[in-house]
Amino acid sequence: MNDDFKVTPWEVTGEIDYDQLITRFGTKKMDQELIDRLAGYGELHPMLRRGVVYSHRDFDWLLDQYDKGNRFFLYTGRGPSGGTHLGHLMPWMFNRYLQDLFKVNMYFQLTDDEKYLFNENLSLEDTKMAAYENVLDFIALGFEPENTKVILDTKDIKLLYPLALKVAKRVTFSTAKAVFGFENSHNIGQIFYTSIQAAPCFIEDALYGKKTPCLIPCGIDQDAHFRVARDVAPLLGYPKPTLIYNKMFPGLTGSDKMSSSQPQTTIFTTDKPKDVKKKIGNAFTGGQVSVEEQRKLGGRPEVCSVFKYQYYLFENDDKALDDLTERCRKGEILCGECKQLLTKRINEFLEEHQRKREEAKERLHEFLLPDSC
Ligand code: TRP
């Protein structure tokens, strides 16, 4: 068994065995029964059909509640440490889909405090500025201010603080150490931080005096925070927040996670077409050493980062994806052509995204919570 990987909120390394992670964390698999049930609400998102969104906590309970007329709200977030890349967009797009499907409120937390506390090289000004840049990418995905609000931790602390305190009072240092592996060298802000990420799970109580159930679609790396939040929730008289987890968006190097600390192999939402061309051009593929070999033996889509991009994000048509897989395996399509196809797709997507991102600048204020909250 491959045990040699790490998935925590601060570090994702090694080759991730997602099934094993289900056992490690004690989450549930998004099984066929649940997927079929979801299909009853509307068209299934490709991320569901393909197992990119693959695990959950109490999502079935949440649907029971919904069916009884008890609405939920969506919550997800971003730690603003730099530019937004495609890996960040993936769960946000899934949130957008769910919001459309269930017509519910959405809250998006920007943790400028977190990234300041956890990154020696970033000032609070840096993380706050990154937050305002990141949120443009979120808005550009088509969210509307009527049912979507953005929480910026340092700006909205008045709203978050009473909730965070209630959480903090019920989490011992010993639990925090066990869950996050804190040591004496960690600063005390880091230890407190999980209560700030837990706070939005209960935000409709602070805003409207309602104990609305919460659904958090996000990367599986965030599970540690929400294990804590779920343990505490009943002690505070709240429903446990529920979750659906996606796998990490792959890097262009063939690694399991795209990482902003490697800009040459990360596609940012503000990249120019020539940057994208270059990055995809250098990407790790499942190709053979020579054209002759590839024609003879075929490629290996299962290890190819270019293929994974189509699979995770860019080819929504299952039939077209199957065709591509087959042509690759048979050696009918070579890596160069495949890279060109993907480059074109990404650049078309980014052109549109960047236009919407510009428009978002004019509308940003509509998404912010009023200071009186
Ligand atoms: N800690 C997350 C990060 O580093 C940011 C975040 C805050 C978040 N609240 C969240 C992510 C809720 C997912 C869901 O990116």
PDB file of N, CA and C in Angstrom, residues 291-368:
ATOM      1  N   VAL A 291       8.541   9.371 -31.803  1.00  0.00           N
ATOM      2  CA  VAL A 291       7.294   9.295 -32.565  1.00  0.00           C
ATOM      3  C   VAL A 291       7.021   7.834 -32.980  1.00  0.00           C
ATOM      4  N   GLU A 292       8.056   7.159 -33.422  1.00  0.00           N
ATOM      5  CA  GLU A 292       7.883   5.764 -33.884  1.00  0.00           C
ATOM      6  C   GLU A 292       7.348   4.892 -32.747  1.00  0.00           C
ATOM      7  N   GLU A 293       7.987   5.036 -31.592  1.00  0.00           N
ATOM      8  CA  GLU A 293       7.546   4.261 -30.423  1.00  0.00           C
ATOM      9  C   GLU A 293       6.088   4.560 -30.099  1.00  0.00           C
ATOM     10  N   GLN A 294       5.769   5.854 -30.171  1.00  0.00           N
ATOM     11  CA  GLN A 294       4.407   6.237 -29.786  1.00  0.00           C
ATOM     12  C   GLN A 294       3.365   5.692 -30.766  1.00  0.00           C
ATOM     13  N   ARG A 295       3.707   5.748 -32.058  1.00  0.00           N
ATOM     14  CA  ARG A 295       2.787   5.183 -33.065  1.00  0.00           C
ATOM     15  C   ARG A 295       2.595   3.686 -32.794  1.00  0.00           C
ATOM     16  N   LYS A 296       3.670   3.055 -32.373  1.00  0.00           N
ATOM     17  CA  LYS A 296       3.636   1.613 -32.161  1.00  0.00           C
ATOM     18  C   LYS A 296       2.956   1.235 -30.832  1.00  0.00           C
ATOM     19  N   LEU A 297       3.396   1.889 -29.747  1.00  0.00           N
ATOM     20  CA  LEU A 297       2.941   1.485 -28.405  1.00  0.00           C
ATOM     21  C   LEU A 297       1.752   2.284 -27.885  1.00  0.00           C
ATOM     22  N   GLY A 298       1.566   3.482 -28.433  1.00  0.00           N
ATOM     23  CA  GLY A 298       0.506   4.359 -27.942  1.00  0.00           C
ATOM     24  C   GLY A 298       0.933   5.102 -26.687  1.00  0.00           C
ATOM     25  N   GLY A 299       0.147   6.120 -26.306  1.00  0.00           N
ATOM     26  CA  GLY A 299       0.462   6.922 -25.116  1.00  0.00           C
ATOM     27  C   GLY A 299      -0.253   6.388 -23.894  1.00  0.00           C
ATOM     28  N   ARG A 300       0.032   7.014 -22.750  1.00  0.00           N
ATOM     29  CA  ARG A 300      -0.582   6.583 -21.495  1.00  0.00           C
ATOM     30  C   ARG A 300      -1.358   7.729 -20.862  1.00  0.00           C
ATOM     31  N   PRO A 301      -2.624   7.868 -21.245  1.00  0.00           N
ATOM     32  CA  PRO A 301      -3.408   8.990 -20.730  1.00  0.00           C
ATOM     33  C   PRO A 301      -3.482   9.019 -19.199  1.00  0.00           C
ATOM     34  N   GLU A 302      -3.420   7.836 -18.570  1.00  0.00           N
ATOM     35  CA  GLU A 302      -3.607   7.801 -17.112  1.00  0.00           C
ATOM     36  C   GLU A 302      -2.505   8.517 -16.341  1.00  0.00           C
ATOM     37  N   VAL A 303      -1.339   8.713 -16.963  1.00  0.00           N
ATOM     38  CA  VAL A 303      -0.286   9.452 -16.240  1.00  0.00           C
ATOM     39  C   VAL A 303      -0.050  10.847 -16.841  1.00  0.00           C
ATOM     40  N   CYS A 304      -0.801  11.187 -17.872  1.00  0.00           N
ATOM     41  CA  CYS A 304      -0.499  12.395 -18.663  1.00  0.00           C
ATOM     42  C   CYS A 304      -1.181  13.637 -18.086  1.00  0.00           C
ATOM     43  N   SER A 305      -0.408  14.671 -17.814  1.00  0.00           N
ATOM     44  CA  SER A 305      -1.026  15.869 -17.239  1.00  0.00           C
ATOM     45  C   SER A 305      -1.915  16.585 -18.258  1.00  0.00           C
ATOM     46  N   VAL A 306      -1.536  16.522 -19.525  1.00  0.00           N
ATOM     47  CA  VAL A 306      -2.354  17.176 -20.557  1.00  0.00           C
ATOM     48  C   VAL A 306      -3.729  16.501 -20.628  1.00  0.00           C
ATOM     49  N   PHE A 307      -3.732  15.199 -20.579  1.00  0.00           N
ATOM     50  CA  PHE A 307      -5.003  14.473 -20.576  1.00  0.00           C
ATOM     51  C   PHE A 307      -5.815  14.812 -19.320  1.00  0.00           C
ATOM     52  N   LYS A 308      -5.130  14.847 -18.181  1.00  0.00           N
ATOM     53  CA  LYS A 308      -5.846  15.124 -16.927  1.00  0.00           C
ATOM     54  C   LYS A 308      -6.563  16.480 -16.970  1.00  0.00           C
ATOM     55  N   TYR A 309      -5.953  17.447 -17.657  1.00  0.00           N
ATOM     56  CA  TYR A 309      -6.605  18.759 -17.749  1.00  0.00           C
ATOM     57  C   TYR A 309      -7.917  18.679 -18.505  1.00  0.00           C
ATOM     58  N   GLN A 310      -7.911  17.870 -19.568  1.00  0.00           N
ATOM     59  CA  GLN A 310      -9.158  17.682 -20.317  1.00  0.00           C
ATOM     60  C   GLN A 310     -10.178  16.977 -19.417  1.00  0.00           C
ATOM     61  N   TYR A 311      -9.704  15.989 -18.699  1.00  0.00           N
ATOM     62  CA  TYR A 311     -10.563  15.153 -17.859  1.00  0.00           C
ATOM     63  C   TYR A 311     -11.171  15.956 -16.707  1.00  0.00           C
ATOM     64  N   TYR A 312     -10.338  16.720 -16.031  1.00  0.00           N
ATOM     65  CA  TYR A 312     -10.800  17.453 -14.845  1.00  0.00           C
ATOM     66  C   TYR A 312     -11.645  18.677 -15.206  1.00  0.00           C
ATOM     67  N   LEU A 313     -11.260  19.353 -16.279  1.00  0.00           N
ATOM     68  CA  LEU A 313     -11.840  20.693 -16.440  1.00  0.00           C
ATOM     69  C   LEU A 313     -12.297  21.054 -17.853  1.00  0.00           C
ATOM     70  N   PHE A 314     -11.599  20.612 -18.873  1.00  0.00           N
ATOM     71  CA  PHE A 314     -11.827  21.261 -20.161  1.00  0.00           C
ATOM     72  C   PHE A 314     -12.654  20.478 -21.170  1.00  0.00           C
ATOM     73  N   GLU A 315     -12.731  19.159 -21.062  1.00  0.00           N
ATOM     74  CA  GLU A 315     -13.580  18.420 -22.007  1.00  0.00           C
ATOM     75  C   GLU A 315     -14.804  17.905 -21.264  1.00  0.00           C
ATOM     76  N   ASN A 316     -15.928  18.605 -21.458  1.00  0.00           N
ATOM     77  CA  ASN A 316     -17.140  18.215 -20.735  1.00  0.00           C
ATOM     78  C   ASN A 316     -17.886  17.073 -21.409  1.00  0.00           C
ATOM     79  N   ASP A 317     -17.582  16.850 -22.667  1.00  0.00           N
ATOM     80  CA  ASP A 317     -18.294  15.846 -23.443  1.00  0.00           C
ATOM     81  C   ASP A 317     -17.640  14.475 -23.229  1.00  0.00           C
ATOM     82  N   ASP A 318     -18.371  13.568 -22.596  1.00  0.00           N
ATOM     83  CA  ASP A 318     -17.788  12.258 -22.255  1.00  0.00           C
ATOM     84  C   ASP A 318     -17.360  11.469 -23.486  1.00  0.00           C
ATOM     85  N   LYS A 319     -18.163  11.600 -24.536  1.00  0.00           N
ATOM     86  CA  LYS A 319     -17.877  10.855 -25.761  1.00  0.00           C
ATOM     87  C   LYS A 319     -16.555  11.363 -26.361  1.00  0.00           C
ATOM     88  N   ALA A 320     -16.412  12.669 -26.420  1.00  0.00           N
ATOM     89  CA  ALA A 320     -15.182  13.249 -26.991  1.00  0.00           C
ATOM     90  C   ALA A 320     -13.967  12.844 -26.158  1.00  0.00           C
ATOM     91  N   LEU A 321     -14.167  12.770 -24.856  1.00  0.00           N
ATOM     92  CA  LEU A 321     -13.063  12.376 -23.975  1.00  0.00           C
ATOM     93  C   LEU A 321     -12.674  10.916 -24.214  1.00  0.00           C
ATOM     94  N   ASP A 322     -13.680  10.073 -24.375  1.00  0.00           N
ATOM     95  CA  ASP A 322     -13.401   8.652 -24.670  1.00  0.00           C
ATOM     96  C   ASP A 322     -12.647   8.513 -25.989  1.00  0.00           C
ATOM     97  N   ASP A 323     -13.077   9.290 -26.979  1.00  0.00           N
ATOM     98  CA  ASP A 323     -12.395   9.245 -28.290  1.00  0.00           C
ATOM     99  C   ASP A 323     -10.930   9.622 -28.141  1.00  0.00           C
ATOM    100  N   LEU A 324     -10.703  10.681 -27.388  1.00  0.00           N
ATOM    101  CA  LEU A 324      -9.330  11.152 -27.192  1.00  0.00           C
ATOM    102  C   LEU A 324      -8.487  10.067 -26.501  1.00  0.00           C
ATOM    103  N   THR A 325      -9.078   9.457 -25.487  1.00  0.00           N
ATOM    104  CA  THR A 325      -8.371   8.392 -24.757  1.00  0.00           C
ATOM    105  C   THR A 325      -7.979   7.266 -25.711  1.00  0.00           C
ATOM    106  N   GLU A 326      -8.928   6.882 -26.531  1.00  0.00           N
ATOM    107  CA  GLU A 326      -8.683   5.769 -27.430  1.00  0.00           C
ATOM    108  C   GLU A 326      -7.619   6.107 -28.466  1.00  0.00           C
ATOM    109  N   ARG A 327      -7.734   7.290 -29.039  1.00  0.00           N
ATOM    110  CA  ARG A 327      -6.761   7.693 -30.070  1.00  0.00           C
ATOM    111  C   ARG A 327      -5.365   7.787 -29.481  1.00  0.00           C
ATOM    112  N   CYS A 328      -5.282   8.220 -28.228  1.00  0.00           N
ATOM    113  CA  CYS A 328      -3.985   8.302 -27.556  1.00  0.00           C
ATOM    114  C   CYS A 328      -3.423   6.900 -27.347  1.00  0.00           C
ATOM    115  N   ARG A 329      -4.248   6.022 -26.808  1.00  0.00           N
ATOM    116  CA  ARG A 329      -3.783   4.645 -26.525  1.00  0.00           C
ATOM    117  C   ARG A 329      -3.324   3.921 -27.776  1.00  0.00           C
ATOM    118  N   LYS A 330      -3.981   4.235 -28.896  1.00  0.00           N
ATOM    119  CA  LYS A 330      -3.635   3.562 -30.152  1.00  0.00           C
ATOM    120  C   LYS A 330      -2.481   4.234 -30.881  1.00  0.00           C
ATOM    121  N   GLY A 331      -1.995   5.315 -30.317  1.00  0.00           N
ATOM    122  CA  GLY A 331      -0.900   6.017 -30.986  1.00  0.00           C
ATOM    123  C   GLY A 331      -1.343   6.820 -32.198  1.00  0.00           C
ATOM    124  N   GLU A 332      -2.657   7.104 -32.260  1.00  0.00           N
ATOM    125  CA  GLU A 332      -3.157   7.862 -33.422  1.00  0.00           C
ATOM    126  C   GLU A 332      -2.955   9.357 -33.260  1.00  0.00           C
ATOM    127  N   ILE A 333      -2.964   9.793 -32.016  1.00  0.00           N
ATOM    128  CA  ILE A 333      -2.720  11.220 -31.779  1.00  0.00           C
ATOM    129  C   ILE A 333      -1.433  11.351 -30.960  1.00  0.00           C
ATOM    130  N   LEU A 334      -0.589  12.288 -31.352  1.00  0.00           N
ATOM    131  CA  LEU A 334       0.692  12.446 -30.656  1.00  0.00           C
ATOM    132  C   LEU A 334       0.602  13.609 -29.665  1.00  0.00           C
ATOM    133  N   CYS A 335       1.575  13.672 -28.773  1.00  0.00           N
ATOM    134  CA  CYS A 335       1.515  14.655 -27.686  1.00  0.00           C
ATOM    135  C   CYS A 335       1.468  16.097 -28.197  1.00  0.00           C
ATOM    136  N   GLY A 336       2.180  16.370 -29.272  1.00  0.00           N
ATOM    137  CA  GLY A 336       2.206  17.732 -29.809  1.00  0.00           C
ATOM    138  C   GLY A 336       0.817  18.213 -30.169  1.00  0.00           C
ATOM    139  N   GLU A 337       0.086  17.362 -30.858  1.00  0.00           N
ATOM    140  CA  GLU A 337      -1.261  17.735 -31.283  1.00  0.00           C
ATOM    141  C   GLU A 337      -2.184  17.898 -30.078  1.00  0.00           C
ATOM    142  N   CYS A 338      -2.032  16.988 -29.129  1.00  0.00           N
ATOM    143  CA  CYS A 338      -2.847  17.027 -27.922  1.00  0.00           C
ATOM    144  C   CYS A 338      -2.590  18.317 -27.133  1.00  0.00           C
ATOM    145  N   LYS A 339      -1.325  18.695 -27.071  1.00  0.00           N
ATOM    146  CA  LYS A 339      -0.974  19.927 -26.362  1.00  0.00           C
ATOM    147  C   LYS A 339      -1.582  21.146 -27.053  1.00  0.00           C
ATOM    148  N   GLN A 340      -1.572  21.097 -28.397  1.00  0.00           N
ATOM    149  CA  GLN A 340      -2.165  22.222 -29.132  1.00  0.00           C
ATOM    150  C   GLN A 340      -3.658  22.342 -28.847  1.00  0.00           C
ATOM    151  N   LEU A 341      -4.332  21.187 -28.829  1.00  0.00           N
ATOM    152  CA  LEU A 341      -5.774  21.188 -28.553  1.00  0.00           C
ATOM    153  C   LEU A 341      -6.072  21.792 -27.183  1.00  0.00           C
ATOM    154  N   LEU A 342      -5.277  21.356 -26.205  1.00  0.00           N
ATOM    155  CA  LEU A 342      -5.509  21.846 -24.842  1.00  0.00           C
ATOM    156  C   LEU A 342      -5.184  23.337 -24.728  1.00  0.00           C
ATOM    157  N   THR A 343      -4.087  23.749 -25.338  1.00  0.00           N
ATOM    158  CA  THR A 343      -3.702  25.161 -25.302  1.00  0.00           C
ATOM    159  C   THR A 343      -4.835  26.028 -25.849  1.00  0.00           C
ATOM    160  N   LYS A 344      -5.415  25.572 -26.952  1.00  0.00           N
ATOM    161  CA  LYS A 344      -6.499  26.328 -27.582  1.00  0.00           C
ATOM    162  C   LYS A 344      -7.692  26.421 -26.619  1.00  0.00           C
ATOM    163  N   ARG A 345      -8.052  25.290 -26.036  1.00  0.00           N
ATOM    164  CA  ARG A 345      -9.166  25.248 -25.083  1.00  0.00           C
ATOM    165  C   ARG A 345      -8.942  26.216 -23.919  1.00  0.00           C
ATOM    166  N   ILE A 346      -7.762  26.113 -23.338  1.00  0.00           N
ATOM    167  CA  ILE A 346      -7.474  26.940 -22.156  1.00  0.00           C
ATOM    168  C   ILE A 346      -7.489  28.412 -22.550  1.00  0.00           C
ATOM    169  N   ASN A 347      -6.892  28.728 -23.683  1.00  0.00           N
ATOM    170  CA  ASN A 347      -6.845  30.136 -24.075  1.00  0.00           C
ATOM    171  C   ASN A 347      -8.224  30.701 -24.404  1.00  0.00           C
ATOM    172  N   GLU A 348      -9.072  29.873 -24.983  1.00  0.00           N
ATOM    173  CA  GLU A 348     -10.448  30.336 -25.227  1.00  0.00           C
ATOM    174  C   GLU A 348     -11.152  30.589 -23.899  1.00  0.00           C
ATOM    175  N   PHE A 349     -10.957  29.663 -22.989  1.00  0.00           N
ATOM    176  CA  PHE A 349     -11.576  29.824 -21.676  1.00  0.00           C
ATOM    177  C   PHE A 349     -11.056  31.085 -20.990  1.00  0.00           C
ATOM    178  N   LEU A 350      -9.736  31.263 -21.020  1.00  0.00           N
ATOM    179  CA  LEU A 350      -9.143  32.388 -20.290  1.00  0.00           C
ATOM    180  C   LEU A 350      -9.520  33.743 -20.908  1.00  0.00           C
ATOM    181  N   GLU A 351      -9.677  33.770 -22.205  1.00  0.00           N
ATOM    182  CA  GLU A 351     -10.040  35.033 -22.854  1.00  0.00           C
ATOM    183  C   GLU A 351     -11.377  35.530 -22.299  1.00  0.00           C
ATOM    184  N   GLU A 352     -12.316  34.628 -22.254  1.00  0.00           N
ATOM    185  CA  GLU A 352     -13.649  34.933 -21.726  1.00  0.00           C
ATOM    186  C   GLU A 352     -13.583  35.238 -20.217  1.00  0.00           C
ATOM    187  N   HIS A 353     -12.829  34.423 -19.511  1.00  0.00           N
ATOM    188  CA  HIS A 353     -12.712  34.596 -18.059  1.00  0.00           C
ATOM    189  C   HIS A 353     -12.098  35.967 -17.740  1.00  0.00           C
ATOM    190  N   GLN A 354     -11.074  36.328 -18.479  1.00  0.00           N
ATOM    191  CA  GLN A 354     -10.397  37.603 -18.201  1.00  0.00           C
ATOM    192  C   GLN A 354     -11.321  38.790 -18.486  1.00  0.00           C
ATOM    193  N   ARG A 355     -12.185  38.633 -19.476  1.00  0.00           N
ATOM    194  CA  ARG A 355     -13.151  39.702 -19.762  1.00  0.00           C
ATOM    195  C   ARG A 355     -14.128  39.828 -18.574  1.00  0.00           C
ATOM    196  N   LYS A 356     -14.634  38.707 -18.117  1.00  0.00           N
ATOM    197  CA  LYS A 356     -15.576  38.731 -16.985  1.00  0.00           C
ATOM    198  C   LYS A 356     -14.886  39.207 -15.705  1.00  0.00           C
ATOM    199  N   ARG A 357     -13.631  38.877 -15.603  1.00  0.00           N
ATOM    200  CA  ARG A 357     -12.837  39.289 -14.445  1.00  0.00           C
ATOM    201  C   ARG A 357     -12.721  40.812 -14.398  1.00  0.00           C
ATOM    202  N   GLU A 358     -12.544  41.430 -15.568  1.00  0.00           N
ATOM    203  CA  GLU A 358     -12.506  42.896 -15.655  1.00  0.00           C
ATOM    204  C   GLU A 358     -13.841  43.481 -15.210  1.00  0.00           C
ATOM    205  N   GLU A 359     -14.930  42.902 -15.712  1.00  0.00           N
ATOM    206  CA  GLU A 359     -16.271  43.374 -15.346  1.00  0.00           C
ATOM    207  C   GLU A 359     -16.509  43.252 -13.848  1.00  0.00           C
ATOM    208  N   ALA A 360     -15.939  42.214 -13.268  1.00  0.00           N
ATOM    209  CA  ALA A 360     -16.150  41.963 -11.838  1.00  0.00           C
ATOM    210  C   ALA A 360     -15.632  43.128 -10.995  1.00  0.00           C
ATOM    211  N   LYS A 361     -14.633  43.837 -11.494  1.00  0.00           N
ATOM    212  CA  LYS A 361     -14.078  44.966 -10.729  1.00  0.00           C
ATOM    213  C   LYS A 361     -15.154  46.008 -10.427  1.00  0.00           C
ATOM    214  N   GLU A 362     -16.051  46.213 -11.378  1.00  0.00           N
ATOM    215  CA  GLU A 362     -17.127  47.201 -11.209  1.00  0.00           C
ATOM    216  C   GLU A 362     -18.174  46.718 -10.210  1.00  0.00           C
ATOM    217  N   ARG A 363     -18.277  45.408 -10.070  1.00  0.00           N
ATOM    218  CA  ARG A 363     -19.384  44.856  -9.268  1.00  0.00           C
ATOM    219  C   ARG A 363     -18.951  44.332  -7.906  1.00  0.00           C
ATOM    220  N   LEU A 364     -17.666  44.338  -7.688  1.00  0.00           N
ATOM    221  CA  LEU A 364     -17.125  43.761  -6.454  1.00  0.00           C
ATOM    222  C   LEU A 364     -17.859  44.244  -5.202  1.00  0.00           C
ATOM    223  N   HIS A 365     -18.089  45.577  -5.133  1.00  0.00           N
ATOM    224  CA  HIS A 365     -18.685  46.129  -3.907  1.00  0.00           C
ATOM    225  C   HIS A 365     -20.049  45.514  -3.586  1.00  0.00           C
ATOM    226  N   GLU A 366     -20.754  45.072  -4.627  1.00  0.00           N
ATOM    227  CA  GLU A 366     -22.086  44.493  -4.391  1.00  0.00           C
ATOM    228  C   GLU A 366     -22.012  43.168  -3.635  1.00  0.00           C
ATOM    229  N   PHE A 367     -20.857  42.516  -3.706  1.00  0.00           N
ATOM    230  CA  PHE A 367     -20.706  41.211  -3.070  1.00  0.00           C
ATOM    231  C   PHE A 367     -20.207  41.310  -1.624  1.00  0.00           C
ATOM    232  N   LEU A 368     -19.728  42.492  -1.264  1.00  0.00           N
ATOM    233  CA  LEU A 368     -19.145  42.617   0.076  1.00  0.00           C
ATOM    234  C   LEU A 368     -20.242  42.742   1.123  1.00  0.00           C
TER     235      LEU A 368
END
